[in-house]
Amino acid sequence: MPGRPFLQIPGPTLVPERVMRAMAQAVIDHRGPTFGALVQDCLAGLKDVFQTTRGQILLYPGSGTGAWEAALVNTLSPGDRVLMYETGHFATLWQKMAAKLGLDVEFIAGDWRHGADPEALEKRLRADAEKRIKAVCVVHNETSTGVTSRIGDVRRAIDAAGHPALYMVDTISSLASIDYRHDEWGVDVTVAGSQKGLMLPPGLSFNCISPKALAASKSARLPRSYWAWDEMIANGKTGYFPYTPATNLLYGLRESLTMLLEEEGLDAVFARHQRHAEATRRAVRAWGLEVLALDPREYSASLTAVLVPAGHDADHVRKIILEAFDMSLGTGLGKLGGKVFRIGHLGDFNDLALMGTLAGVEMGLTLASVPVKREGVRAAMEYLADCAKAPARRAA
Ligand SMILES: Cc1ncc(COP(=O)(O)O)c(C=O)c1O
């Protein structure tokens, strides 16, 4: 179809033209001097994105799932107990991985409409008098539900329980879209990927690790090879890798870091994502539909999951929208299959791109005979126009 496709899944996101151009270069020697300097530039920028000075960043050629595995195998030993929280599909997958790796997983049940409950975690940690729990793992932004967990509050809960467990957080769909503070929130391993807020294609993933996590890795006994931190760190001292890195993605990363940090600024990036999320929720309510997230403190700024009324199939709505308007929306994952569609509003995105997205959804809902009021686009437009009048309140 002519025109720009609307890739409104919650990642991978559209990659800006200039990032594509930055990647369209001759492949260079990954053991030569040019490459070492490129890696050092990327690592310096990433530290600002993770909001860390103490943390060390490891860059993998791999997807987010690999970075999950790296976090677990580098810090834990067979049979170690880990406490995880069922916020949705991705938390469930991480938990399954931990079990497959031979960890003893305790999974606190959730309803997929709330984030990790700091009080429930504190209670469980207080009860662990023998300190058998070695790690607490939480997904910051549950991409399957559009619900964020309050990572700083979970840190306070761990501290209030006086528990020494490592704290691991998945920021795959929040990093560079939603405020995230690796150091301030005392996170030991932050897991991230390239294909969402960082506006890159899939293929790079990250661990940001604290000194405590690094110390734990010295005695951890789970088998590891490709994901081993020690070899990465030893090679990384000079900006190189133990194996062939994703060279051209790093050119793109350097460009996207310039856009995020030097041009727009992280605070403005976060405010923009909040503004688009609020406009989207106003549209959803004006249609007469329901947002899946129930607690306003936990609304995601990078995506919104929308419940379709009983008797309607969210995947049918998505199919109609794709066929009629060349727009892809996120499908309902796991037990939400057919019940929700997800609107991604993250990455390289602006007010008019959001309006095009919401117009496509409103038309598609009508075409699919879902009973909605045709008021959503107008509600979002009014909100965005108000924000433009009062830039200081743009994030409200
Ligand atoms: C929150 C979250 N965690 C983990 C993953 C898995 O990452 P990947 O598909 O890059 O392996 C995803 C993918 O969308 C995700 O959204």
PDB file of N, CA and C and ligand atoms in Angstrom, residues 10-12 62-68 89-91 93-94 97 139-144 170-174 191-196 202-205 303 333 342, ligand 1:
ATOM      1  N   PRO A  10       2.967  -2.846  20.227  1.00  0.00           N
ATOM      2  CA  PRO A  10       3.867  -2.258  21.243  1.00  0.00           C
ATOM      3  C   PRO A  10       5.288  -2.799  21.120  1.00  0.00           C
ATOM      4  N   GLY A  11       5.849  -2.660  19.971  1.00  0.00           N
ATOM      5  CA  GLY A  11       7.190  -3.070  19.665  1.00  0.00           C
ATOM      6  C   GLY A  11       7.221  -4.425  18.982  1.00  0.00           C
ATOM      7  N   PRO A  12       8.116  -4.583  17.982  1.00  0.00           N
ATOM      8  CA  PRO A  12       9.005  -3.554  17.460  1.00  0.00           C
ATOM      9  C   PRO A  12       8.248  -2.339  16.960  1.00  0.00           C
ATOM     10  N   GLY A  62      21.182 -10.133  20.470  1.00  0.00           N
ATOM     11  CA  GLY A  62      20.159 -11.089  20.896  1.00  0.00           C
ATOM     12  C   GLY A  62      18.853 -10.367  21.148  1.00  0.00           C
ATOM     13  N   SER A  63      17.814 -11.114  21.443  1.00  0.00           N
ATOM     14  CA  SER A  63      16.527 -10.481  21.737  1.00  0.00           C
ATOM     15  C   SER A  63      16.373 -10.351  23.250  1.00  0.00           C
ATOM     16  N   GLY A  64      15.279  -9.741  23.673  1.00  0.00           N
ATOM     17  CA  GLY A  64      15.034  -9.532  25.096  1.00  0.00           C
ATOM     18  C   GLY A  64      15.048 -10.839  25.888  1.00  0.00           C
ATOM     19  N   THR A  65      14.558 -11.898  25.274  1.00  0.00           N
ATOM     20  CA  THR A  65      14.515 -13.197  25.954  1.00  0.00           C
ATOM     21  C   THR A  65      15.924 -13.634  26.370  1.00  0.00           C
ATOM     22  N   GLY A  66      16.897 -13.357  25.505  1.00  0.00           N
ATOM     23  CA  GLY A  66      18.278 -13.684  25.846  1.00  0.00           C
ATOM     24  C   GLY A  66      18.753 -12.887  27.048  1.00  0.00           C
ATOM     25  N   ALA A  67      18.370 -11.620  27.102  1.00  0.00           N
ATOM     26  CA  ALA A  67      18.796 -10.779  28.237  1.00  0.00           C
ATOM     27  C   ALA A  67      18.127 -11.240  29.541  1.00  0.00           C
ATOM     28  N   TRP A  68      16.900 -11.778  29.461  1.00  0.00           N
ATOM     29  CA  TRP A  68      16.269 -12.411  30.631  1.00  0.00           C
ATOM     30  C   TRP A  68      17.153 -13.546  31.143  1.00  0.00           C
ATOM     31  N   HIS A  89       1.459 -11.936  30.528  1.00  0.00           N
ATOM     32  CA  HIS A  89       2.063 -12.950  29.663  1.00  0.00           C
ATOM     33  C   HIS A  89       3.594 -12.963  29.765  1.00  0.00           C
ATOM     34  N   PHE A  90       4.220 -11.781  29.777  1.00  0.00           N
ATOM     35  CA  PHE A  90       5.687 -11.758  29.766  1.00  0.00           C
ATOM     36  C   PHE A  90       6.259 -12.183  31.112  1.00  0.00           C
ATOM     37  N   ALA A  91       5.607 -11.781  32.198  1.00  0.00           N
ATOM     38  CA  ALA A  91       6.046 -12.259  33.515  1.00  0.00           C
ATOM     39  C   ALA A  91       5.917 -13.787  33.564  1.00  0.00           C
ATOM     40  N   LEU A  93       6.164 -15.862  31.005  1.00  0.00           N
ATOM     41  CA  LEU A  93       7.237 -16.470  30.202  1.00  0.00           C
ATOM     42  C   LEU A  93       8.572 -16.444  30.945  1.00  0.00           C
ATOM     43  N   TRP A  94       8.836 -15.347  31.642  1.00  0.00           N
ATOM     44  CA  TRP A  94      10.112 -15.250  32.382  1.00  0.00           C
ATOM     45  C   TRP A  94      10.131 -16.308  33.499  1.00  0.00           C
ATOM     46  N   MET A  97      10.834 -19.664  32.024  1.00  0.00           N
ATOM     47  CA  MET A  97      12.261 -19.794  31.724  1.00  0.00           C
ATOM     48  C   MET A  97      13.044 -20.135  32.988  1.00  0.00           C
ATOM     49  N   VAL A 139       8.404  -7.383  36.097  1.00  0.00           N
ATOM     50  CA  VAL A 139       8.354  -6.743  34.779  1.00  0.00           C
ATOM     51  C   VAL A 139       7.848  -5.308  34.990  1.00  0.00           C
ATOM     52  N   HIS A 140       8.667  -4.338  34.589  1.00  0.00           N
ATOM     53  CA  HIS A 140       8.274  -2.930  34.817  1.00  0.00           C
ATOM     54  C   HIS A 140       7.013  -2.579  34.041  1.00  0.00           C
ATOM     55  N   ASN A 141       7.049  -2.831  32.738  1.00  0.00           N
ATOM     56  CA  ASN A 141       5.886  -2.508  31.904  1.00  0.00           C
ATOM     57  C   ASN A 141       5.431  -3.796  31.235  1.00  0.00           C
ATOM     58  N   GLU A 142       4.302  -4.325  31.694  1.00  0.00           N
ATOM     59  CA  GLU A 142       3.812  -5.612  31.178  1.00  0.00           C
ATOM     60  C   GLU A 142       3.175  -5.339  29.817  1.00  0.00           C
ATOM     61  N   THR A 143       3.892  -5.719  28.772  1.00  0.00           N
ATOM     62  CA  THR A 143       3.479  -5.379  27.407  1.00  0.00           C
ATOM     63  C   THR A 143       2.176  -6.074  27.010  1.00  0.00           C
ATOM     64  N   SER A 144       1.822  -7.149  27.694  1.00  0.00           N
ATOM     65  CA  SER A 144       0.584  -7.852  27.341  1.00  0.00           C
ATOM     66  C   SER A 144      -0.656  -7.169  27.925  1.00  0.00           C
ATOM     67  N   ASP A 170      12.592  -6.246  34.335  1.00  0.00           N
ATOM     68  CA  ASP A 170      12.477  -6.257  32.874  1.00  0.00           C
ATOM     69  C   ASP A 170      11.926  -4.903  32.431  1.00  0.00           C
ATOM     70  N   THR A 171      12.740  -4.165  31.646  1.00  0.00           N
ATOM     71  CA  THR A 171      12.269  -2.855  31.136  1.00  0.00           C
ATOM     72  C   THR A 171      12.155  -2.885  29.612  1.00  0.00           C
ATOM     73  N   ILE A 172      11.862  -4.069  29.076  1.00  0.00           N
ATOM     74  CA  ILE A 172      11.918  -4.210  27.616  1.00  0.00           C
ATOM     75  C   ILE A 172      10.956  -3.253  26.913  1.00  0.00           C
ATOM     76  N   SER A 173       9.765  -3.025  27.480  1.00  0.00           N
ATOM     77  CA  SER A 173       8.854  -2.080  26.804  1.00  0.00           C
ATOM     78  C   SER A 173       8.689  -0.770  27.585  1.00  0.00           C
ATOM     79  N   SER A 174       9.646  -0.469  28.472  1.00  0.00           N
ATOM     80  CA  SER A 174       9.552   0.821  29.171  1.00  0.00           C
ATOM     81  C   SER A 174      10.791   1.669  28.974  1.00  0.00           C
ATOM     82  N   VAL A 191      16.919  -5.550  32.634  1.00  0.00           N
ATOM     83  CA  VAL A 191      16.907  -6.256  31.353  1.00  0.00           C
ATOM     84  C   VAL A 191      16.203  -5.352  30.321  1.00  0.00           C
ATOM     85  N   ALA A 192      16.807  -5.211  29.135  1.00  0.00           N
ATOM     86  CA  ALA A 192      16.171  -4.351  28.126  1.00  0.00           C
ATOM     87  C   ALA A 192      16.464  -4.861  26.721  1.00  0.00           C
ATOM     88  N   GLY A 193      15.756  -4.272  25.749  1.00  0.00           N
ATOM     89  CA  GLY A 193      15.942  -4.654  24.348  1.00  0.00           C
ATOM     90  C   GLY A 193      15.924  -3.425  23.451  1.00  0.00           C
ATOM     91  N   SER A 194      16.317  -3.619  22.194  1.00  0.00           N
ATOM     92  CA  SER A 194      16.499  -2.462  21.301  1.00  0.00           C
ATOM     93  C   SER A 194      15.237  -2.003  20.586  1.00  0.00           C
ATOM     94  N   GLN A 195      14.221  -2.876  20.494  1.00  0.00           N
ATOM     95  CA  GLN A 195      13.197  -2.686  19.459  1.00  0.00           C
ATOM     96  C   GLN A 195      11.982  -1.872  19.891  1.00  0.00           C
ATOM     97  N   LYS A 196      12.063  -1.205  21.038  1.00  0.00           N
ATOM     98  CA  LYS A 196      10.862  -0.472  21.483  1.00  0.00           C
ATOM     99  C   LYS A 196      11.218   0.996  21.686  1.00  0.00           C
ATOM    100  N   PRO A 202      14.762  -5.035  16.066  1.00  0.00           N
ATOM    101  CA  PRO A 202      15.112  -6.048  17.054  1.00  0.00           C
ATOM    102  C   PRO A 202      16.543  -6.523  16.807  1.00  0.00           C
ATOM    103  N   GLY A 203      17.188  -7.053  17.851  1.00  0.00           N
ATOM    104  CA  GLY A 203      18.496  -7.660  17.627  1.00  0.00           C
ATOM    105  C   GLY A 203      19.565  -7.310  18.643  1.00  0.00           C
ATOM    106  N   LEU A 204      19.282  -6.294  19.490  1.00  0.00           N
ATOM    107  CA  LEU A 204      20.230  -5.972  20.564  1.00  0.00           C
ATOM    108  C   LEU A 204      19.499  -6.128  21.880  1.00  0.00           C
ATOM    109  N   SER A 205      20.188  -6.636  22.894  1.00  0.00           N
ATOM    110  CA  SER A 205      19.558  -6.628  24.215  1.00  0.00           C
ATOM    111  C   SER A 205      20.617  -6.317  25.263  1.00  0.00           C
ATOM    112  N   LEU A 303       1.874   1.744  25.949  1.00  0.00           N
ATOM    113  CA  LEU A 303       0.807   1.055  25.208  1.00  0.00           C
ATOM    114  C   LEU A 303      -0.475   1.060  26.022  1.00  0.00           C
ATOM    115  N   LEU A 333      -2.556 -11.490  24.204  1.00  0.00           N
ATOM    116  CA  LEU A 333      -1.625 -12.604  24.433  1.00  0.00           C
ATOM    117  C   LEU A 333      -2.109 -13.471  25.583  1.00  0.00           C
ATOM    118  N   ARG A 342      -4.170  -4.238  21.542  1.00  0.00           N
ATOM    119  CA  ARG A 342      -3.242  -3.316  22.198  1.00  0.00           C
ATOM    120  C   ARG A 342      -2.770  -2.255  21.209  1.00  0.00           C
TER     121      ARG A 342
HETATM  122  C1  LIG B   1       8.034  -7.004  28.684  1.00  0.00           C
HETATM  123  C2  LIG B   1       8.679  -7.946  27.723  1.00  0.00           C
HETATM  124  N1  LIG B   1       9.555  -8.845  28.193  1.00  0.00           N
HETATM  125  C3  LIG B   1      10.172  -9.703  27.372  1.00  0.00           C
HETATM  126  C4  LIG B   1       9.916  -9.725  26.017  1.00  0.00           C
HETATM  127  C5  LIG B   1      10.626 -10.711  25.152  1.00  0.00           C
HETATM  128  O1  LIG B   1      11.540 -10.027  24.339  1.00  0.00           O
HETATM  129  P1  LIG B   1      11.971 -10.579  22.904  1.00  0.00           P
HETATM  130  O2  LIG B   1      10.731 -10.858  22.136  1.00  0.00           O
HETATM  131  O3  LIG B   1      12.802  -9.445  22.339  1.00  0.00           O
HETATM  132  O4  LIG B   1      12.799 -11.793  23.134  1.00  0.00           O
HETATM  133  C6  LIG B   1       9.017  -8.812  25.489  1.00  0.00           C
HETATM  134  C7  LIG B   1       8.716  -8.806  24.053  1.00  0.00           C
HETATM  135  O5  LIG B   1       7.868  -8.100  23.568  1.00  0.00           O
HETATM  136  C8  LIG B   1       8.386  -7.900  26.358  1.00  0.00           C
HETATM  137  O6  LIG B   1       7.516  -7.003  25.894  1.00  0.00           O
END
